[in-house]
Short mmCIF file of C-alpha atoms in Angstrom, two decimals:
data_model
loop_
_atom_site.label_atom_id
_atom_site.label_comp_id
_atom_site.label_asym_id
_atom_site.label_seq_id
_atom_site.Cartn_x
_atom_site.Cartn_y
_atom_site.Cartn_z
CA MET A 278 88.17 24.79 -20.18
CA GLU A 279 86.21 26.23 -23.12
CA SER A 280 82.75 27.47 -22.08
CA PRO A 281 79.54 26.46 -23.94
CA HIS A 282 79.28 30.01 -25.28
CA GLU A 283 82.82 29.88 -26.63
CA ARG A 284 82.14 26.52 -28.30
CA ALA A 285 79.01 28.00 -29.88
CA LEU A 286 80.94 30.98 -31.24
CA ARG A 287 83.68 28.72 -32.57
CA ASP A 288 81.17 26.50 -34.41
CA ILE A 289 79.38 29.53 -35.89
CA GLU A 290 82.63 31.24 -36.87
CA GLU A 291 83.68 28.14 -38.82
CA ALA A 292 80.58 28.49 -40.99
CA PHE A 293 80.24 32.29 -41.16
CA GLY A 294 83.83 33.56 -41.12
CA ASP A 295 83.99 37.35 -40.96
CA ARG A 296 80.18 37.60 -40.99
CA LEU A 297 80.39 36.83 -37.27
CA LYS A 298 81.36 39.87 -35.19
CA ARG A 299 82.26 39.07 -31.59
CA GLY A 300 81.01 41.33 -28.77
CA GLY A 301 81.37 45.08 -29.01
CA PRO A 302 78.67 47.77 -29.34
CA ALA A 303 75.71 47.38 -31.65
CA PRO A 304 76.20 48.85 -35.14
CA PRO A 305 74.59 52.22 -36.05
CA GLY A 306 70.79 52.12 -36.22
CA VAL A 307 70.53 48.91 -34.16
CA PRO A 308 69.47 49.10 -30.51
CA ASP A 309 72.05 48.18 -27.89
CA ALA A 310 71.28 44.64 -26.82
CA GLY A 311 73.30 44.69 -23.64
CA ASP A 312 75.62 41.78 -22.86
CA THR A 313 75.70 40.17 -26.29
CA LEU A 314 78.23 37.59 -27.37
CA ALA A 315 78.28 38.44 -31.05
CA SER A 316 76.30 39.45 -34.12
CA VAL A 317 75.98 37.47 -37.32
CA SER A 318 74.57 38.07 -40.81
CA PRO A 319 73.18 34.93 -42.48
CA MET A 320 72.69 34.77 -46.25
CA SER A 321 70.09 32.00 -46.45
CA VAL A 322 67.45 30.02 -44.58
CA GLU A 323 69.93 27.16 -44.28
CA GLU A 324 72.33 29.43 -42.41
CA VAL A 325 69.59 30.58 -40.02
CA LYS A 326 68.76 26.92 -39.47
CA LEU A 327 72.42 26.27 -38.62
CA LEU A 328 72.42 29.16 -36.14
CA ALA A 329 69.32 27.80 -34.43
CA GLU A 330 70.85 24.31 -34.22
CA VAL A 331 74.07 25.60 -32.65
CA ALA A 332 72.23 27.96 -30.31
CA GLY A 333 69.99 25.11 -29.15
CA ARG A 334 72.93 22.77 -28.63
CA TYR A 335 74.75 25.24 -26.37
CA SER A 336 71.72 27.05 -24.85
CA VAL A 337 72.65 30.41 -26.36
CA PRO A 338 69.79 32.91 -26.94
CA LEU A 339 69.27 34.20 -30.47
CA VAL A 340 67.83 37.69 -31.06
CA ALA A 341 66.51 38.39 -34.55
CA LEU A 342 66.84 42.09 -35.46
CA GLY A 343 64.97 44.07 -38.08
CA ALA A 344 66.10 47.63 -38.73
CA GLY A 345 66.28 48.86 -35.15
CA MET A 346 62.59 49.81 -34.84
CA ALA A 347 61.56 47.17 -32.30
CA SER A 348 61.92 47.48 -28.57
CA LYS A 349 65.34 46.84 -27.07
CA PRO A 350 66.30 43.14 -27.18
CA GLU A 351 67.67 41.86 -23.88
CA PRO A 352 68.93 38.28 -24.11
CA GLU A 353 69.59 36.81 -20.69
CA GLY A 354 73.11 35.62 -20.06
CA GLY A 355 74.44 36.92 -23.37
CA GLY A 356 73.08 36.16 -26.80
CA ILE A 357 73.78 36.35 -30.52
CA LEU A 358 72.15 39.03 -32.65
CA ILE A 359 70.97 38.05 -36.14
CA HIS A 360 70.99 40.75 -38.82
CA PHE A 361 69.00 40.03 -41.97
CA ASP A 362 70.52 42.70 -44.22
CA LEU A 363 71.91 39.96 -46.52
CA MET A 364 68.53 38.20 -46.85
CA ARG A 365 66.52 40.45 -49.17
CA GLY A 366 65.36 37.98 -51.81
CA LEU A 367 62.04 38.55 -53.60
CA ARG A 368 59.77 36.52 -55.81
CA LEU A 369 57.15 38.38 -57.79
CA PRO A 370 54.27 36.46 -59.35
CA GLU A 371 54.67 35.70 -63.05
CA ARG A 372 51.00 36.44 -63.67
CA GLU A 373 48.65 38.98 -62.10
CA GLU A 374 48.30 37.23 -58.77
CA SER A 375 47.72 39.14 -55.54
CA TRP A 376 50.84 38.18 -53.60
CA VAL A 377 54.59 38.65 -53.36
CA GLU A 378 57.20 36.57 -51.52
CA ALA A 379 59.98 38.33 -49.57
CA GLU A 380 62.81 37.37 -47.24
CA SER A 381 63.11 38.92 -43.79
CA GLY A 382 65.65 41.63 -44.61
CA THR A 383 63.55 43.22 -47.37
CA SER A 384 62.60 46.88 -46.87
CA TRP A 385 58.84 47.45 -46.82
CA LEU A 386 59.10 50.74 -48.71
CA GLN A 387 61.42 49.37 -51.39
CA LEU A 388 59.12 46.37 -51.83
CA ASP A 389 56.05 48.57 -52.23
CA ASP A 390 57.89 50.85 -54.67
CA LEU A 391 58.91 47.82 -56.74
CA LEU A 392 55.33 46.55 -56.84
CA ARG A 393 53.94 49.97 -57.79
CA ALA A 394 56.19 50.05 -60.84
CA ARG A 395 54.08 47.06 -61.98
CA GLY A 396 50.74 48.66 -61.00
CA TRP A 397 50.47 46.77 -57.71
CA GLY A 398 51.09 47.63 -54.06
CA LEU A 399 51.13 45.97 -50.66
CA ALA A 400 47.71 45.56 -49.04
CA VAL A 401 49.18 46.68 -45.70
CA TYR A 402 52.56 48.07 -44.74
CA PRO A 403 53.85 49.80 -41.59
CA THR A 404 53.82 53.55 -41.03
CA SER A 405 57.53 53.01 -40.33
CA ALA A 406 58.03 51.52 -43.83
CA PRO A 407 61.04 53.72 -44.77
CA LEU A 408 63.00 52.17 -41.89
CA THR A 409 61.58 48.70 -41.25
CA THR A 410 62.07 45.26 -42.75
CA VAL A 411 59.58 42.52 -43.55
CA GLY A 412 60.85 40.23 -40.79
CA GLY A 413 61.00 43.01 -38.22
CA TRP A 414 57.37 44.07 -38.58
CA LEU A 415 56.14 40.50 -38.96
CA ALA A 416 57.76 39.74 -35.61
CA MET A 417 55.88 42.68 -34.05
CA ASP A 418 52.56 42.43 -35.98
CA GLY A 419 50.59 45.66 -36.13
CA LEU A 420 48.34 48.09 -37.95
CA GLY A 421 49.63 50.33 -40.72
CA VAL A 422 48.94 51.93 -44.07
CA GLY A 423 46.00 50.07 -45.62
CA SER A 424 44.70 48.66 -42.34
CA TYR A 425 41.36 50.46 -42.68
CA GLU A 426 40.43 47.99 -45.42
CA TYR A 427 42.74 45.05 -44.72
CA GLY A 428 43.14 44.99 -40.93
CA TRP A 429 46.13 43.64 -39.03
CA LEU A 430 49.33 42.57 -40.75
CA ARG A 431 48.79 38.95 -39.62
CA GLU A 432 45.56 38.88 -41.65
CA ASN A 433 47.54 39.62 -44.82
CA VAL A 434 50.20 36.91 -44.60
CA PRO A 435 48.90 33.81 -46.40
CA TRP A 436 52.11 31.91 -45.67
CA ALA A 437 55.33 32.27 -43.66
CA SER A 438 58.59 30.33 -43.29
CA VAL A 439 59.82 30.02 -39.70
CA VAL A 440 62.97 28.56 -38.16
CA LEU A 441 62.07 27.06 -34.79
CA PRO A 442 64.38 26.84 -31.75
CA GLY A 443 66.67 23.90 -32.45
CA GLY A 444 66.72 24.43 -36.21
CA GLU A 445 63.53 22.90 -37.61
CA VAL A 446 62.12 24.87 -40.57
CA VAL A 447 58.33 24.98 -40.83
CA GLU A 448 56.01 26.57 -43.34
CA VAL A 449 52.78 27.82 -41.81
CA ALA A 450 49.65 29.06 -43.54
CA GLY A 451 46.24 30.51 -42.77
CA GLU A 452 45.25 30.75 -39.11
CA GLU A 453 48.47 28.98 -38.11
CA VAL A 454 50.47 32.07 -39.18
CA ARG A 455 49.06 33.97 -36.21
CA SER A 456 50.96 31.70 -33.81
CA PHE A 457 54.27 32.91 -35.25
CA VAL A 458 53.52 36.60 -35.78
CA GLY A 459 53.70 39.15 -32.97
CA PRO A 460 55.72 39.76 -29.80
CA GLY A 461 56.67 36.65 -27.84
CA ALA A 462 56.14 34.27 -30.78
CA ALA A 463 58.44 31.26 -30.93
CA GLY A 464 60.81 30.95 -33.86
CA ILE A 465 62.49 33.27 -36.35
CA ILE A 466 60.58 34.38 -39.43
CA VAL A 467 62.83 34.08 -42.49
CA GLY A 468 60.34 34.77 -45.28
CA ALA A 469 56.67 35.28 -46.07
CA LYS A 470 54.06 35.56 -48.78
CA LEU A 471 52.32 38.95 -48.51
CA ARG A 472 48.98 40.08 -49.88
CA THR A 473 49.05 42.75 -52.58
CA ARG A 474 46.42 44.85 -54.35
CA ARG A 475 45.95 46.77 -57.56
CA ALA A 476 47.26 50.28 -56.85
CA GLU A 477 47.49 52.11 -60.15
CA ALA A 478 45.25 55.05 -59.28
CA ASP A 479 44.85 55.61 -55.55
CA VAL A 480 43.19 58.93 -54.68
CA PRO A 481 44.45 60.74 -51.56
CA PHE A 482 42.04 62.93 -49.58
CA GLY A 483 42.38 65.17 -46.54
CA ASP A 484 40.19 67.25 -44.22
CA ALA A 485 40.92 69.76 -41.44
CA PHE A 486 38.97 70.10 -38.18
CA GLY A 487 39.09 72.68 -35.44
CA THR A 488 38.49 70.37 -32.46
CA ALA A 489 39.10 66.79 -31.38
CA ASP A 490 35.33 66.22 -31.06
CA GLU A 491 34.78 67.24 -34.68
CA LEU A 492 37.56 64.91 -35.83
CA THR A 493 36.44 61.89 -33.81
CA GLY A 494 32.83 62.47 -34.85
CA ALA A 495 33.84 62.34 -38.51
CA VAL A 496 35.89 59.16 -37.96
CA ALA A 497 32.95 57.45 -36.22
CA ASN A 498 30.53 58.45 -39.01
CA ILE A 499 32.87 57.20 -41.75
CA ALA A 500 33.20 53.84 -40.01
CA GLU A 501 29.45 53.59 -39.35
CA MET A 502 28.67 54.29 -43.01
CA GLY A 503 31.18 51.68 -44.15
CA LEU A 504 32.81 53.91 -46.74
CA PRO A 505 35.14 51.65 -48.79
CA LEU A 506 38.38 53.52 -48.11
CA TRP A 507 41.75 51.80 -48.29
CA HIS A 508 43.48 53.89 -45.62
CA LEU A 509 42.20 56.26 -42.93
CA ALA A 510 44.41 58.13 -40.45
CA PHE A 511 44.60 61.38 -38.51
CA LEU A 512 47.06 63.80 -36.89
CA ASN A 513 46.49 66.07 -33.93
CA PRO A 514 47.63 69.72 -34.18
CA GLY A 515 50.98 68.91 -32.55
CA MET A 516 51.84 66.30 -35.18
CA ALA A 517 50.40 68.40 -38.02
CA HIS A 518 52.54 71.35 -36.93
CA ALA A 519 55.62 69.16 -36.64
CA ARG A 520 55.14 68.10 -40.27
CA ASN A 521 54.46 71.60 -41.59
CA LEU A 522 50.83 70.69 -42.29
CA GLY A 523 49.17 73.51 -40.36
CA GLU A 524 47.68 73.79 -36.89
CA ASN A 525 44.44 71.79 -37.17
CA TYR A 526 43.36 68.22 -36.59
CA LEU A 527 43.89 66.46 -39.93
CA LEU A 528 41.99 63.46 -41.25
CA PHE A 529 43.53 61.88 -44.34
CA GLY A 530 43.73 58.68 -46.33
CA ALA A 531 43.32 57.16 -49.78
CA TYR A 532 41.00 54.99 -51.83
CA PRO A 533 41.05 53.37 -55.30
CA ALA A 534 39.89 55.74 -58.04
CA GLU A 535 37.19 53.30 -59.22
CA ARG A 536 35.43 53.73 -55.86
CA ALA A 537 35.09 57.50 -56.19
CA GLY A 538 31.39 57.28 -57.03
CA GLU A 539 30.73 55.33 -53.82
CA ILE A 540 32.83 57.61 -51.63
CA ASP A 541 33.12 61.24 -52.71
CA GLY A 542 29.61 62.53 -51.99
CA ASP A 543 29.21 60.73 -48.67
CA LEU A 544 32.68 61.75 -47.54
CA ARG A 545 31.94 65.43 -48.31
CA ASN A 546 28.69 65.19 -46.34
CA VAL A 547 30.42 63.63 -43.32
CA VAL A 548 33.11 66.31 -43.29
CA ALA A 549 30.58 69.13 -43.67
CA SER A 550 28.33 67.75 -40.90
CA SER A 551 31.36 67.66 -38.59
CA ARG A 552 32.27 71.25 -39.50
CA GLY A 553 35.43 70.19 -41.28
CA ARG A 554 37.16 71.73 -44.29
CA ALA A 555 38.17 69.62 -47.27
CA LEU A 556 41.81 70.10 -48.23
CA SER A 557 42.69 71.00 -51.80
CA ALA A 558 44.09 68.22 -54.00
CA ALA A 559 47.61 69.61 -53.53
CA GLU A 560 47.18 69.76 -49.73
CA ALA A 561 45.76 66.24 -49.65
CA HIS A 562 48.70 64.87 -51.64
CA ARG A 563 51.06 66.64 -49.28
CA ALA A 564 49.36 65.14 -46.21
CA TRP A 565 49.48 61.71 -47.87
CA GLY A 566 53.20 62.13 -48.42
CA GLU A 567 53.57 62.58 -44.64
CA ARG A 568 51.70 59.36 -43.77
CA PHE A 569 54.76 57.69 -42.23
CA PHE A 570 55.44 57.95 -38.49
CA PRO A 571 58.22 60.56 -38.53
CA VAL A 572 60.89 59.34 -36.14
CA THR A 573 62.20 56.29 -34.32
CA PRO A 574 62.95 56.15 -30.58
CA SER A 575 66.69 55.89 -31.24
CA ALA A 576 66.64 58.92 -33.55
CA LEU A 577 64.59 61.31 -31.41
CA PRO A 578 66.07 64.70 -30.54
CA PRO A 579 66.81 64.94 -26.77
CA ARG A 580 63.62 66.85 -25.97
CA PHE A 581 61.37 64.20 -27.56
CA SER A 582 60.29 60.87 -26.12
CA VAL A 583 57.83 58.20 -27.16
CA LEU A 584 54.74 58.79 -25.06
CA SER A 585 52.60 55.78 -25.98
CA ARG A 586 51.69 53.13 -28.52
CA GLU A 587 48.17 51.94 -27.84
CA VAL A 588 45.31 50.21 -29.64
CA VAL A 589 41.90 51.52 -28.56
CA SER A 590 38.33 51.15 -29.77
CA LEU A 591 36.53 53.83 -31.75
CA ALA A 592 34.22 54.28 -28.77
CA GLU A 593 37.23 54.99 -26.54
CA LEU A 594 38.96 57.29 -29.02
CA PRO A 595 37.63 60.70 -27.82
CA GLU A 596 38.58 59.98 -24.20
CA LYS A 597 41.97 58.44 -25.07
CA LEU A 598 42.89 61.28 -27.41
CA SER A 599 42.00 63.78 -24.70
CA GLU A 600 44.07 61.83 -22.13
CA VAL A 601 47.18 61.85 -24.31
CA GLU A 602 46.91 65.55 -25.08
CA ASP A 603 46.26 66.49 -21.44
CA ARG A 604 49.51 64.95 -20.23
CA PRO A 605 52.49 67.25 -19.47
CA GLY A 606 54.49 68.22 -22.54
CA ASN A 607 53.28 68.87 -26.07
CA ALA A 608 51.98 65.61 -27.47
CA ALA A 609 52.20 64.88 -31.20
CA VAL A 610 49.68 62.16 -32.04
CA GLN A 611 49.05 60.02 -35.11
CA GLY A 612 46.12 57.62 -35.39
CA THR A 613 45.53 54.69 -37.76
CA VAL A 614 41.91 53.57 -38.09
CA VAL A 615 40.57 50.08 -38.85
CA ARG A 616 37.06 49.63 -40.23
CA SER A 617 36.39 46.94 -37.60
CA GLY A 618 36.51 49.65 -34.92
CA GLU A 619 40.12 49.69 -33.72
CA VAL A 620 42.49 52.66 -33.68
CA LEU A 621 46.26 52.57 -33.24
CA LEU A 622 47.48 55.70 -31.43
CA LEU A 623 51.17 56.57 -31.75
CA SER A 624 52.36 59.62 -29.87
CA LEU A 625 55.49 61.60 -29.12
CA GLU A 626 56.06 64.15 -26.39
CA ASP A 627 57.99 67.42 -26.74
CA HIS A 628 59.38 68.43 -23.34
CA GLU A 629 60.16 72.00 -24.41
CA GLU A 630 57.58 74.77 -24.40
CA GLY A 631 55.73 75.13 -27.67
CA SER A 632 55.72 72.72 -30.55
CA ALA A 633 58.86 72.07 -32.53
CA ARG A 634 59.56 70.94 -36.05
CA LEU A 635 60.60 67.31 -36.40
#
């Protein structure tokens, strides 16, 4: 007798043809999902709706995949992986409105590059932008480039389209979006409207510090003064060394050129009072070019492992930074700061003696 899983695969195969791949290992760049039944690549919201209807009818788990950056999916009892590489549709505003619509498979970096060609940019995008998709990061939520001014990703999604278990398609807006963004949320995000900003003349800056206390003191003073930066982040010496940016603690970020009068003098005073050294314009641009988190768990060399991913308060930052760096191994740490007082710490650990180039 044909099992429910086999009936589900048969129904899906009738609609998707060779876009359904039965069993087998996950494709390159996608985490192994264990005992999966198949993978499928829909081309439209209607096809995702069909998948959800069939999966609900036969009690088959669906696992929506981004670009392999999320934690390992583990459907119980076998499931079907959904790849969104064929759903990369975009809709740019016809006038100068501060939003863009994108389907789940759209690359964050490609989307931001497209907007910048028009003088705009995303308000917030992940530090993993070269490798992540819109749907993947929406499903995780998070802090990223631009979060100092704009906060969490969920705060910058005015509207999202979600396919619920069973196949119902809902459009959610405002506070309701938060129920469908982040780990454990019900439904599959298939598209969203994302906040954008004018980004014609962002000014990168960078400063070097000799100790963690000097760095964290500068971060706290910048936040207390309310300097209107767009992005604020830092690297510890391990991460700076790994990116060929020297051996110091680095504070870096960017702000719109029209805010220079409000920022430059106060920023120089903060850095000087914390015994920091301002980077040259060329050094600052180079640090800004290295703003992305450098590697993914699946792509780490054997000696590296992901040590932690943690959101802490500014008040906790000195202690947490010290904790990470005191653990065995050579920690490489990157921090993303939010003006509201939160800091995302991402860290890697090198198990060999001495720091290594990533």
